[in-house]
Each structure stands twice: as structure tokens, then as C-alpha cells.
Short mmCIF file of C-alpha atoms in Angstrom, two decimals:
data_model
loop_
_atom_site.label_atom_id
_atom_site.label_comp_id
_atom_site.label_asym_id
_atom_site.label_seq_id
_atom_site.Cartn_x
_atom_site.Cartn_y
_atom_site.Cartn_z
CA UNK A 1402 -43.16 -181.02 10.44
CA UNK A 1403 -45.59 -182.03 13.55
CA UNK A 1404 -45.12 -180.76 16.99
CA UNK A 1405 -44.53 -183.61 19.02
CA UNK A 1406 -44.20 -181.44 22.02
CA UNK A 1407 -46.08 -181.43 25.12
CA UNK A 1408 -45.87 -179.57 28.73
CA UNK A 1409 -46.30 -181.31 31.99
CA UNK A 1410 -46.10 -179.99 35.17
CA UNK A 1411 -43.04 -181.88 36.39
CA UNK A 1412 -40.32 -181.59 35.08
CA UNK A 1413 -39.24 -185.43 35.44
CA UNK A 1414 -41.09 -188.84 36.43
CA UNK A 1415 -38.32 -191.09 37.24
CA UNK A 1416 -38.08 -193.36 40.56
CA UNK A 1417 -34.89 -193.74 42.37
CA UNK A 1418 -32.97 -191.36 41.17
CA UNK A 1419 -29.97 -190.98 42.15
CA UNK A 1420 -28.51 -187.11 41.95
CA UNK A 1421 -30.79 -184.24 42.32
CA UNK A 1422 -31.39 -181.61 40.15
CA UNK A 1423 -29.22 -178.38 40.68
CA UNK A 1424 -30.45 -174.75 40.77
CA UNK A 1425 -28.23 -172.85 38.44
CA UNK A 1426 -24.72 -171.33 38.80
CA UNK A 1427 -24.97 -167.63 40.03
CA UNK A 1428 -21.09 -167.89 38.37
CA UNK A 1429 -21.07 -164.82 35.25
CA UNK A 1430 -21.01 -166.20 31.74
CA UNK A 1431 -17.53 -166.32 30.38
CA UNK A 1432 -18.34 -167.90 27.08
CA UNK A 1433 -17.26 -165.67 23.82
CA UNK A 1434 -19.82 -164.95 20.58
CA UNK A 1435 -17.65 -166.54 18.45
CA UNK A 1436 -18.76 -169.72 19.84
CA UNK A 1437 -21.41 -169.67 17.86
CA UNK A 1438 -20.20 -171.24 14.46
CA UNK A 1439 -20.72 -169.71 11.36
CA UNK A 1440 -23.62 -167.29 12.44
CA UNK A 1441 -23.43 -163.61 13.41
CA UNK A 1442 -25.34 -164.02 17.23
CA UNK A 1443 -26.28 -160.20 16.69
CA UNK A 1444 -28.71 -161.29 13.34
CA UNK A 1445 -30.75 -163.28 15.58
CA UNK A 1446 -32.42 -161.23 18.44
CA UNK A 1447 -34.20 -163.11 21.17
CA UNK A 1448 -32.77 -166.37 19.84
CA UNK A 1449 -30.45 -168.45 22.24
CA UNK A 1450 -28.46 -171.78 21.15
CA UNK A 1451 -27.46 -174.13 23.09
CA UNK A 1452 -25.40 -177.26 22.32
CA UNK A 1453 -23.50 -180.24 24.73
CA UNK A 1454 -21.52 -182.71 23.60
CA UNK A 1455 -20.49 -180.87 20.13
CA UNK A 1456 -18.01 -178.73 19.11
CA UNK A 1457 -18.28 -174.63 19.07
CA UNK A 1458 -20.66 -174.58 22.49
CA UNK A 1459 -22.38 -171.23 23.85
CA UNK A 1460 -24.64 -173.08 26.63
CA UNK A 1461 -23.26 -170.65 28.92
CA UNK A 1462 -27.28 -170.19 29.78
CA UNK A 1463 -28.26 -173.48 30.44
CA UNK A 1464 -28.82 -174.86 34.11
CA UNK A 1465 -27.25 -178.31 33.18
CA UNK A 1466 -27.36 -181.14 30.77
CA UNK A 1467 -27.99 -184.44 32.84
CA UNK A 1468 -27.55 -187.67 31.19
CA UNK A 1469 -30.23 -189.92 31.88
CA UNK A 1470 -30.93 -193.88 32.11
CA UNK A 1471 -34.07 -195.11 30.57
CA UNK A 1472 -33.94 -197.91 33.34
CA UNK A 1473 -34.52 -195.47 35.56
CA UNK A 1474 -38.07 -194.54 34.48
CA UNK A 1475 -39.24 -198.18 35.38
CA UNK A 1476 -40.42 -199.37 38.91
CA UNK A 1477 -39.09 -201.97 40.81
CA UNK A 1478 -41.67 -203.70 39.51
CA UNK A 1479 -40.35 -202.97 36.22
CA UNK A 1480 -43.63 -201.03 35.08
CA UNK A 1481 -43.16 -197.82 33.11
CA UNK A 1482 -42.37 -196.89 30.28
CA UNK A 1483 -39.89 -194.16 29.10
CA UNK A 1484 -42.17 -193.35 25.83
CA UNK A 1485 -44.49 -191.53 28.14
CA UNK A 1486 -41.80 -188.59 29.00
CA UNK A 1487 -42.88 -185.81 27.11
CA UNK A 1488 -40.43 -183.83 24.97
CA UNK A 1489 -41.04 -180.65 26.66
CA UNK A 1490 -41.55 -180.61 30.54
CA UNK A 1491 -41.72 -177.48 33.50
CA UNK A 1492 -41.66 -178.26 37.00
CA UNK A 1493 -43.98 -175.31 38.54
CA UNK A 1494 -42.04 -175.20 41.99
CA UNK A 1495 -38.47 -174.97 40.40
CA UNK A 1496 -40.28 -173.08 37.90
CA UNK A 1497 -37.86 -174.54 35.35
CA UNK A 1498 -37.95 -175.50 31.95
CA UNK A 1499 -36.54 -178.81 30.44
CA UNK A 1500 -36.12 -180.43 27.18
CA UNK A 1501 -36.21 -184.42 27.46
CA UNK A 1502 -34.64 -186.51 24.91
CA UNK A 1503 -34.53 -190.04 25.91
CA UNK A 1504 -33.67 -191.58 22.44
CA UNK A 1505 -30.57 -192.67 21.38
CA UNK A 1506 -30.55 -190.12 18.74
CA UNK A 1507 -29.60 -186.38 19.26
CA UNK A 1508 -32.88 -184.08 18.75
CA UNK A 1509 -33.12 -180.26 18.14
CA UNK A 1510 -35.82 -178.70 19.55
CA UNK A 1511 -37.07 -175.11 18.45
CA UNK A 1512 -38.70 -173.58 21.72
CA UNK A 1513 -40.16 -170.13 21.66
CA UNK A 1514 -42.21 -169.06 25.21
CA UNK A 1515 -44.31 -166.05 24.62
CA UNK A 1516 -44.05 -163.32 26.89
CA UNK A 1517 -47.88 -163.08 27.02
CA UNK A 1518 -49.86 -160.15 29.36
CA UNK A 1519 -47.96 -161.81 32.49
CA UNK A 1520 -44.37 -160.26 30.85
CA UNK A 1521 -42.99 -163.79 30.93
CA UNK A 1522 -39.38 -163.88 30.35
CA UNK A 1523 -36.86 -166.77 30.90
CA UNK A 1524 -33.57 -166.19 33.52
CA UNK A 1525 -29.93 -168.18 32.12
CA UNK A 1526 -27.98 -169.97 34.64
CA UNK A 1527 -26.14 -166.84 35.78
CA UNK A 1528 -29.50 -165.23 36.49
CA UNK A 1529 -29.24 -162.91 33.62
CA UNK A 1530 -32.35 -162.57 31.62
CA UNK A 1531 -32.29 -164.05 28.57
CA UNK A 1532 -33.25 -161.33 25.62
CA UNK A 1533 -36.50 -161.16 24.13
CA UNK A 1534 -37.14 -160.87 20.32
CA UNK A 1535 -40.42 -160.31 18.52
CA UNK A 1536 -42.38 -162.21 16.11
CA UNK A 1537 -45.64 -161.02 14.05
CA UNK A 1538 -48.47 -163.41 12.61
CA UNK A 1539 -50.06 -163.37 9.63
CA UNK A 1540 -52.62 -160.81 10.54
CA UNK A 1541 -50.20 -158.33 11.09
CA UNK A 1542 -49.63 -158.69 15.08
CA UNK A 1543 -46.68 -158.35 16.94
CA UNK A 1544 -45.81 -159.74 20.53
CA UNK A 1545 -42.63 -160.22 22.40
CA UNK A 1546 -41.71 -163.53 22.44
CA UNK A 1547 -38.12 -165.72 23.82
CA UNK A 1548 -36.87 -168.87 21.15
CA UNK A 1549 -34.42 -171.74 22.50
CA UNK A 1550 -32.49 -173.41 20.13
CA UNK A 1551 -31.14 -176.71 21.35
CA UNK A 1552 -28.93 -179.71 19.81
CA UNK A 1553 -29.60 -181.89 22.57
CA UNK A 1554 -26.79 -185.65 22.90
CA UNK A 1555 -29.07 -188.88 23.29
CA UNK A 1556 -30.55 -189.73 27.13
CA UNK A 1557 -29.91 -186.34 28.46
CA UNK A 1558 -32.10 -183.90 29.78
CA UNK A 1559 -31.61 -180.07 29.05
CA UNK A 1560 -32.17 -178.05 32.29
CA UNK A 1561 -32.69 -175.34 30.13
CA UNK A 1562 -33.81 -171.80 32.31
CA UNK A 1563 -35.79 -170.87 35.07
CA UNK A 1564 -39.15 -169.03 33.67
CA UNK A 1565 -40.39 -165.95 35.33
CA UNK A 1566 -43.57 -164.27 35.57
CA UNK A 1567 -44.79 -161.39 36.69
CA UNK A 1568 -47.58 -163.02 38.69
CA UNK A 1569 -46.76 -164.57 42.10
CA UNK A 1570 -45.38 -168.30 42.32
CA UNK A 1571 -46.50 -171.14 42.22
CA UNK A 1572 -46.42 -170.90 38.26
CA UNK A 1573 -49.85 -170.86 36.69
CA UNK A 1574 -49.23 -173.58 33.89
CA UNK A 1575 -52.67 -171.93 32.14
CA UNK A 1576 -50.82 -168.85 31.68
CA UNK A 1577 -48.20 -169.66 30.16
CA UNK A 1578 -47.51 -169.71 26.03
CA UNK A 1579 -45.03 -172.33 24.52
CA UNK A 1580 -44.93 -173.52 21.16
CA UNK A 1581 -42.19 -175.69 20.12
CA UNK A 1582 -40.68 -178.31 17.53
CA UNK A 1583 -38.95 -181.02 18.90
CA UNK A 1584 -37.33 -183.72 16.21
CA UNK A 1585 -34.69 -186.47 15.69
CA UNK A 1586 -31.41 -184.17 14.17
CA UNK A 1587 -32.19 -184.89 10.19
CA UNK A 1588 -28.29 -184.42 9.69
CA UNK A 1589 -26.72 -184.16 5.88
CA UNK A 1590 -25.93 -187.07 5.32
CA UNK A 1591 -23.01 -185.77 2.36
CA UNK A 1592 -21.68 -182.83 4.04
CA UNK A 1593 -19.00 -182.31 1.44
CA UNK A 1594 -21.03 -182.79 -1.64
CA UNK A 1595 -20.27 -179.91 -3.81
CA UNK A 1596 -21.51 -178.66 -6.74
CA UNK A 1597 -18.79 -177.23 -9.88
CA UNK A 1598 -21.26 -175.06 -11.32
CA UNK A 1599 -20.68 -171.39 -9.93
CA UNK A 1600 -23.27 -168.98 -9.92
CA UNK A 1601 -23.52 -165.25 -10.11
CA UNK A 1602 -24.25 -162.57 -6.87
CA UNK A 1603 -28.22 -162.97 -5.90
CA UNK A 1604 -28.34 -159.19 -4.78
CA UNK A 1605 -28.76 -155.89 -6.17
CA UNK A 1606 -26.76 -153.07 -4.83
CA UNK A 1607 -29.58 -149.73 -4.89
CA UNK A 1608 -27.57 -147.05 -3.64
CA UNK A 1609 -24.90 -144.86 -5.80
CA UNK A 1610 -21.97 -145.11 -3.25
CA UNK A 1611 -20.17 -148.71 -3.16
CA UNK A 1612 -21.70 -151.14 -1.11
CA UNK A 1613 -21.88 -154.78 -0.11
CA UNK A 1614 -24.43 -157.10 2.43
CA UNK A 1615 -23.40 -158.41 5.66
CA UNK A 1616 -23.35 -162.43 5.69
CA UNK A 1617 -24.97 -163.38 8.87
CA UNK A 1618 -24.78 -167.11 8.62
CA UNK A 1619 -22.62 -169.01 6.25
CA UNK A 1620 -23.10 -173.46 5.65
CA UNK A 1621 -23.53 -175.14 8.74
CA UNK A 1622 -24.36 -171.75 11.02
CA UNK A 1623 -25.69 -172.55 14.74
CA UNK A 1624 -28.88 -171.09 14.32
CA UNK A 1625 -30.92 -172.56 11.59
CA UNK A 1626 -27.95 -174.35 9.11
CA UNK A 1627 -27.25 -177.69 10.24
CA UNK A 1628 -29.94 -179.89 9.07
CA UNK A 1629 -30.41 -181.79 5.83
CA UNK A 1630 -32.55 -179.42 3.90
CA UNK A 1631 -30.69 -176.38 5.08
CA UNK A 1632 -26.85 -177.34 5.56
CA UNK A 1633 -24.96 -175.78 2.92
CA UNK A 1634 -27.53 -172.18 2.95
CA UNK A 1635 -26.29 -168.62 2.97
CA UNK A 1636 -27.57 -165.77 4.67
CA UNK A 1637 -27.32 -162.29 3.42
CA UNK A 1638 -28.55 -159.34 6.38
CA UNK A 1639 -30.86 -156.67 3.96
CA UNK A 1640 -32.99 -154.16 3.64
CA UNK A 1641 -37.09 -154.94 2.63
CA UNK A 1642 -37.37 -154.63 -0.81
CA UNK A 1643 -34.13 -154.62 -1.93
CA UNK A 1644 -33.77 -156.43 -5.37
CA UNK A 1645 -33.43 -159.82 -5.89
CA UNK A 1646 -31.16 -161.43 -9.13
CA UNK A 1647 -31.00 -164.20 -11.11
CA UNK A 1648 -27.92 -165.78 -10.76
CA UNK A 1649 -27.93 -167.47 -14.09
CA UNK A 1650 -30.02 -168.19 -16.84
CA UNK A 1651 -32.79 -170.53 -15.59
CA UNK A 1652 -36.66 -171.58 -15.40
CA UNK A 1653 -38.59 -170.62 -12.62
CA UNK A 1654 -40.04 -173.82 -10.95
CA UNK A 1655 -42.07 -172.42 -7.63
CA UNK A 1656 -43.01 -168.57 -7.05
CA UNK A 1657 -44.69 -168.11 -4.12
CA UNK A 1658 -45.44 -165.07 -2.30
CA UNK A 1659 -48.53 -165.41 -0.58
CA UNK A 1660 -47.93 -164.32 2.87
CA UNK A 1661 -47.53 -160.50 3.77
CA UNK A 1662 -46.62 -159.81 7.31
CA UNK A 1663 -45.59 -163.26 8.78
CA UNK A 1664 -42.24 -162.72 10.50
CA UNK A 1665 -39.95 -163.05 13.43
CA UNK A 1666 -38.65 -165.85 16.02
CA UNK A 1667 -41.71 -167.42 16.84
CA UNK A 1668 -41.33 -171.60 16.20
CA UNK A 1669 -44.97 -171.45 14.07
CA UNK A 1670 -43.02 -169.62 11.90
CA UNK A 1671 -40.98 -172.45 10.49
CA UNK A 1672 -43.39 -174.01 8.41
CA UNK A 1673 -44.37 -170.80 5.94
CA UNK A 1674 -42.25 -168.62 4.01
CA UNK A 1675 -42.18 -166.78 0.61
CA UNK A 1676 -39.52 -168.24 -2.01
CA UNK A 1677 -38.27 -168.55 -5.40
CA UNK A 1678 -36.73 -171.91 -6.89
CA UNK A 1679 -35.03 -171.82 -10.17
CA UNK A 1680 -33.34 -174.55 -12.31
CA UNK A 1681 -30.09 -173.08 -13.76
CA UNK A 1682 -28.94 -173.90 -17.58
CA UNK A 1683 -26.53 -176.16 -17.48
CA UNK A 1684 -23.13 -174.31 -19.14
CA UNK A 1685 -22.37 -177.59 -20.59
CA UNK A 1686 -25.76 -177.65 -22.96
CA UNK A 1687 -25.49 -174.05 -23.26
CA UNK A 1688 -25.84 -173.06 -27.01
CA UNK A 1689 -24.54 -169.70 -28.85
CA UNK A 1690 -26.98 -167.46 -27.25
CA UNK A 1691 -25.98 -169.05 -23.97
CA UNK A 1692 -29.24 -170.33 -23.63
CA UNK A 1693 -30.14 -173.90 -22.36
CA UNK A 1694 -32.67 -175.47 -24.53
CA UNK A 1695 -32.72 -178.76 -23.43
CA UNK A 1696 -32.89 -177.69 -19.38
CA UNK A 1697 -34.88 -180.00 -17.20
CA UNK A 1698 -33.99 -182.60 -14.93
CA UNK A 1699 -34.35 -185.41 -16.99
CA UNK A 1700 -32.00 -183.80 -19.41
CA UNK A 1701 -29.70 -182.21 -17.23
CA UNK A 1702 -27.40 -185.26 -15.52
CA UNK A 1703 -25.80 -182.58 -12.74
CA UNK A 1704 -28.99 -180.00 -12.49
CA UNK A 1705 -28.46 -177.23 -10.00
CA UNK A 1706 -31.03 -175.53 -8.17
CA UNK A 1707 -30.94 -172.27 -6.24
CA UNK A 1708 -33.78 -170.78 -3.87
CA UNK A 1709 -34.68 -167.71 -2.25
CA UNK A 1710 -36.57 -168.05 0.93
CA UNK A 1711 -38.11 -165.20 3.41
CA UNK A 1712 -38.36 -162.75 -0.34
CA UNK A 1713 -41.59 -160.35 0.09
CA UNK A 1714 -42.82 -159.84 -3.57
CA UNK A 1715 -41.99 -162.04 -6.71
CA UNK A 1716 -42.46 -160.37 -9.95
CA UNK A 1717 -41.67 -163.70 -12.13
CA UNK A 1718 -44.40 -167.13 -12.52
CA UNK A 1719 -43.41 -170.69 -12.90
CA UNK A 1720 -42.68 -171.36 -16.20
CA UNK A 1721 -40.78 -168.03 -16.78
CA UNK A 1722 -37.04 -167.70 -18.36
CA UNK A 1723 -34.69 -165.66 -16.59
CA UNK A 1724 -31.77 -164.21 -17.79
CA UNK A 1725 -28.41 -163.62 -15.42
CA UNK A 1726 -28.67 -160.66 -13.75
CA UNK A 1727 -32.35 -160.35 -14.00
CA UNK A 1728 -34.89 -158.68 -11.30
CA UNK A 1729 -37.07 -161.52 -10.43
CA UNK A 1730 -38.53 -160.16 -7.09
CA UNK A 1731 -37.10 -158.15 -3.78
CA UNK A 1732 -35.79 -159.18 -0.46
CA UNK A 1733 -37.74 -159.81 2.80
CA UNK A 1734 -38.17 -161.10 6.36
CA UNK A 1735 -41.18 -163.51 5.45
CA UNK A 1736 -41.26 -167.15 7.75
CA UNK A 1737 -38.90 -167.52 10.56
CA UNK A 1738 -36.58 -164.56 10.24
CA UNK A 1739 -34.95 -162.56 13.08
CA UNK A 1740 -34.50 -159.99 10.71
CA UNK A 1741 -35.13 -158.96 7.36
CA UNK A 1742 -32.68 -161.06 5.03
CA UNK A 1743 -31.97 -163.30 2.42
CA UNK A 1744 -31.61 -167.62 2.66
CA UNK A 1745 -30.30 -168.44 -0.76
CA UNK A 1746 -29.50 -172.35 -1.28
CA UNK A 1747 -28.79 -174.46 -3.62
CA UNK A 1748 -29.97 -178.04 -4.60
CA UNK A 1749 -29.13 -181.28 -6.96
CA UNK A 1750 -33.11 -181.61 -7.05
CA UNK A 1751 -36.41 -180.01 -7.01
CA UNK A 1752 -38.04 -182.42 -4.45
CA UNK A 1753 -39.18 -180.28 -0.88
CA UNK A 1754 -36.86 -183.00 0.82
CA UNK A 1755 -34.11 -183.24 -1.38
CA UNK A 1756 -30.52 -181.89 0.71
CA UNK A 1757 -28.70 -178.57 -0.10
CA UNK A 1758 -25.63 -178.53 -1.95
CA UNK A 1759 -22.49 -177.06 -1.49
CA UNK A 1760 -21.72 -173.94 -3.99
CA UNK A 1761 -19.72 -170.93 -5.28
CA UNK A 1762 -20.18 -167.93 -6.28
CA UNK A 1763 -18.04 -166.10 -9.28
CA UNK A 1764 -17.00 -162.29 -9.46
CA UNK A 1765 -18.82 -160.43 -11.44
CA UNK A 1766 -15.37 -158.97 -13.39
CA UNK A 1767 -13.62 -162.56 -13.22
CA UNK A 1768 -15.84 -165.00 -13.28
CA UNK A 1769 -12.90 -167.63 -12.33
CA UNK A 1770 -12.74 -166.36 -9.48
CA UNK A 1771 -14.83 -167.37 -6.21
CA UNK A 1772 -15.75 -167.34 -3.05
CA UNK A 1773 -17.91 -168.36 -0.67
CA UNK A 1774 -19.46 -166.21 1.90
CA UNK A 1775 -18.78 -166.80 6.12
CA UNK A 1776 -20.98 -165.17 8.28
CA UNK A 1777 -19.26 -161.83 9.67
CA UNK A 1778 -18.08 -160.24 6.36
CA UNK A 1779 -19.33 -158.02 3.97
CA UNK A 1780 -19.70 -159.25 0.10
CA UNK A 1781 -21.00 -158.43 -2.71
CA UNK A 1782 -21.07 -159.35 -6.41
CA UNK A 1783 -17.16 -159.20 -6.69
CA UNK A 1784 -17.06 -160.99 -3.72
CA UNK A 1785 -15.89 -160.05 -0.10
CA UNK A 1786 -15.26 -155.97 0.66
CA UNK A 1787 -14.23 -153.95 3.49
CA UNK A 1788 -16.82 -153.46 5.86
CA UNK A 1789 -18.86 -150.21 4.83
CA UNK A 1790 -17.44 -147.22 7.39
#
């Protein structure tokens, strides 16, 4: 995806207008974690979400949402044009930082202001510092760093946080590091699609004692599951290295595990992971063995296709047949992950833009049994368990 973003050093253009902008509440937060739908708020460190206008809101942190006119942005003259109003805009006196959406669309913008030598960090509405996280590059370094993630309504303008540095105001625009994707909402357009093929547990447990993994956000979480390509994901909270499993029989169609240290909050980190995408038999061609000879797309009239993303090694090429409970490479934090865990998703289609899928998975000891894992309990491959004491 491009960046379409770009900082100015006003936080607004517009002549005439008719309400000033507020400085934030000093009023304490009051809003509840489980606001946040579907995700576990504690998986994501130094991530903050922010929604108006939608259901399950935690914008508790945000100065104000203002809607906006276009008209406004034009002179008496009628010159102007609203096009020019970047996405991304800080006004160095306030020393605030907005997010301007003047389409008629909603956009989501990923936002992540690096704390930087000048110990940057960003203050909420009720002058609470928001928390930091970390992210590490590719070469292995690590730096504090602050992500915003915002659903944003058409003509409004996010009033996000103050931003506060160490150095003296005025704010010195030079210092400061933002990087940020700001983009129409690519929204599922088939929400309830759902696939009948069930598929087995994609973890391994490694210790002796019983054991399960943590499901930090389920289909449709706030933080990163609520677009197109991502909608109907799962997130499992796990260790590095632990092993990952085939969840049927299947042909490996991408193995990639290039990158080695590339992790954490930082928005750069969006666009590079490690992952694994099989195509599952089909149990309707499925021969004695259990085998699917005839599996590929053309073949298969309702294919299914599962992915792990943010894995750190891959010990299977494309090409490869897997079996069901097979080892085909182990867990990790690679691309934009708060912490180490596992995205596993599901697809009617190999194409990079083709829309998740809603899915099951089966218990290992009944396999006509199901579930499907919400973020905040503990599973495994008989499906949800008692959280581990």
C-alpha cells in the first residue's frame, strides 16, 4: 500500500470557520477495555484505537472528532480546493496532532510517532500519556515508538493528542518522526461468507503438563481485523518457535521466511511479514488414503486456503504435500506484531487481494465438533480450556 500521508505545520487551512478548536478534557477516562471488540487491548502494547461514529468505541484519548464542510476550505472567492488538505496535519503551537479525512468515505489511518532522542511521547485528552511500545527493523534495532489506530466517519477531523517533547516549545517539526498509512476503509464486502470445510488446531502444544494459547483477537478485532484481506483472521498469543501444524492435508503454495528480526508496532511494518499459504484437499475428492489427487483450484469448485503470517522459520517449499498434523515451520513475531503470535486465515483463493473467509475449527477427539476462537480465552486443539492457573 502507498503512504499517502503528509505533515504540515497547521493543523487546518480553512477560512471562516465557525467553532474553534478545543484543548482537551482534563475529565479521567471512564471508558472500559472491553470496548475494544474482539481484541485483547493487553496483546497490543503501545497501540491505541480509536473509533467515532461506530459501534464498540474506546476514543476515550482523543481531543475531539469535528465534522467538517468541504465548502469551508474555499474563499469567498470560491478558490481552494479541499484536495490540498493533507491526510496527516500538526499545528506546532497547539502542538497537536490531527488526522483529516475530507472524503465521503471512512479512512483508517495507521500512525506510529517515534519517540526519537527528544523522548517524544503523545498526551490523551485526559492528559495521561499514552503508552509506548517498541518496534525493531530489519537490521536488528529497536526504538520506542507510539501507533494510533483510527477508523475515522467521512468530513471529520480527528483531534487526535497533544505531542510532547522533551525540547522546549515551539515544536521543532525537523525533529519529529511519523510514519503513517492513511487509506479509504477496504471493508469485506461478504462479512458472513463462511466456509463448511473445518480444519484441524494450527498449534503444537511443547510442554508435558496440559496447555492451551491465549486468543488475542478473534474475526473482526479492533486492532488489525476489520478490513477485506484480514476480516475473518485469528490470533493466537505464543511463544517464538513454538511449532506450527498443518491443519489438513494440503500443498504448500508460498513459503516465505526471509526476514529475521523485523518486528513490533511500527506502521513500516505492515507491508513485510513471514507466512505460509496452503491449499487444503478438498474432503469431497478425497480418495482411500485420504489424499486429494486432483487438488488445485481449477479442480476444486469450493477450494479453501489457510495462512500463517508473522511465523519465524518454515521448514516446508512450495510444491510440498503436507499431511494433517504435520510440522511445517514454528511461530513468530515477524511484520507488524505487538507481540510474538500467530495470524492464521483462511481464503476461497490464492490471489494477495482475494478476502478472508469465515471458518471452523474441529476437536481433535470429535471432529464434529467446533468452535471458533474469541479473543480472551484459552484454546487449544480440543477447543476452548480453562485458563492455565
Amino acid at each position: 500500500r502507498e503512504d499517502k500521508v503528509s505533515v504540515m505545520g497547521a493543523a487546518r487551512k480553512k477560512k471562516g470557520k465557525k467553532n474553534g478548536k478545543k484543548k482537551g478534557s482534563a475529565a479521567p477516562s471512564s471508558s472500559s477495555d472491553s470496548l475494544i471488540w474482539n481484541f485483547v487491548p493487553q496483546a497490543g502494547p503501545g497501540c491505541h484505537i480509536a473509533r467515532s461514529g461506530y459501534s464498540c468505541n474506546k476514543d476515550d484519548w482523543v481531543l475531539e472528532w469535528e465534522p467538517v464542510d468541504p465548502a469551508d476550505y474555499k474563499s469567498e472567492e470560491g478558490e481552494g480546493d479541499a484536495d490540498e488538505i493533507p491526510d496527516l496535519a500538526i499545528d506546532p503551537e497547539e502542538q497537536t496532532l490531527t488526522l483529516c479525512n475530507i472524503k465521503t468515505e471512512p479512512v483508517v489511518a495507521y500512525i506510529t510517532v517515534h519517540s526519537g532522542n527528544k523522548e517524544t511521547t503523545l498526551i490523551g485528552k485526559s492528559g495521561t500519556p499514552l503508552e509506548t511500545g517498541t518496534s525493531t527493523d530489519q537490521d536488528g534495532r529497536t526504538s520506542r515508538c507510539t501507533t494510533l489506530i483510527v477508523l475515522c466517519p467521512p468530513q471529520t477531523f480527528a483531534h487526535l493528542c497533544y505531542i510532547n517533547m522533551s525540547s522546549s516549545p515551539p515544536l521543532n517539526l525537523n525533529e519529529l518522526q511519523v510514519e503513517s498509512d492513511v487509506q479509504v476503509w477496504n471493508q469485506h464486502e461478504k462479512v458472513h461468507d463462511f466456509h463448511p470445510q473445518t480444519v484441524g488446531f494450527p498449534l503444537q502444544i511443547t510442554t508435558d503438563e496440559e496447555g492451551g494459547f491465549l486468543c488475542t483477537q478473534g474475526q473482526g478485532g479492533h486492532l488489525t481485523h476489520f478490513f477485506s484481506g484480514n476480516q475473518h483472521a485469528i490470533d493466537f498469543q505464543c511463544p517464538r518457535g513454538t511449532p506450527l501444524l498443518a491443519v489438513a492435508n494440503g500443498v504448500v503454495v508460498e513459503s516465505n521466511a526471509e526476514h529475521m528480526h523485523l518486528t513490533g508496532i511500527a506502521v513500516s511494518n505492515l507491508f513485510s511479514w513471514n507466512s505460509i499459504l496452503l491449499r487444503l484437499d478438498s474432503p469431497d475428492n478425497a480418495g482411500a488414503d485420504g489424499v486429494d489427487t486432483t487438488n488445485s483450484e481449477s479442480s476444486n469448485r469450493n477450494p479453501l486456503f489457510v495462512e500463517y503470517v508473522h511465523i519465524a522459520t518454515s521448514c516446508v517449499q512450495e510444491g510440498d504435500r503436507v499431511s494433517a498434523g504435520q510440522i511445517i515451520g514454528t511461530s513468530g513475531g515477524i511484520g507488524f506484531s505487538p507481540e510474538d503470535h500467530l495470524h492464521f486465515a483462511a481464503y476461497r483463493s490464492s490471489d494477495p487481494h482475494a478476502p478472508t473467509v469465515g471458518f471452523a475449527f474441529h476437536k481433535a477427539a470429535q471432529q464434529n465438533e467446533t468452535f471458533i476462537p474469541t479473543a480472551g480465552k484459552w484454546y487449544n486443539a480440543d477447543g476452548e480450556m480453562p485458563p492455565p492457573r
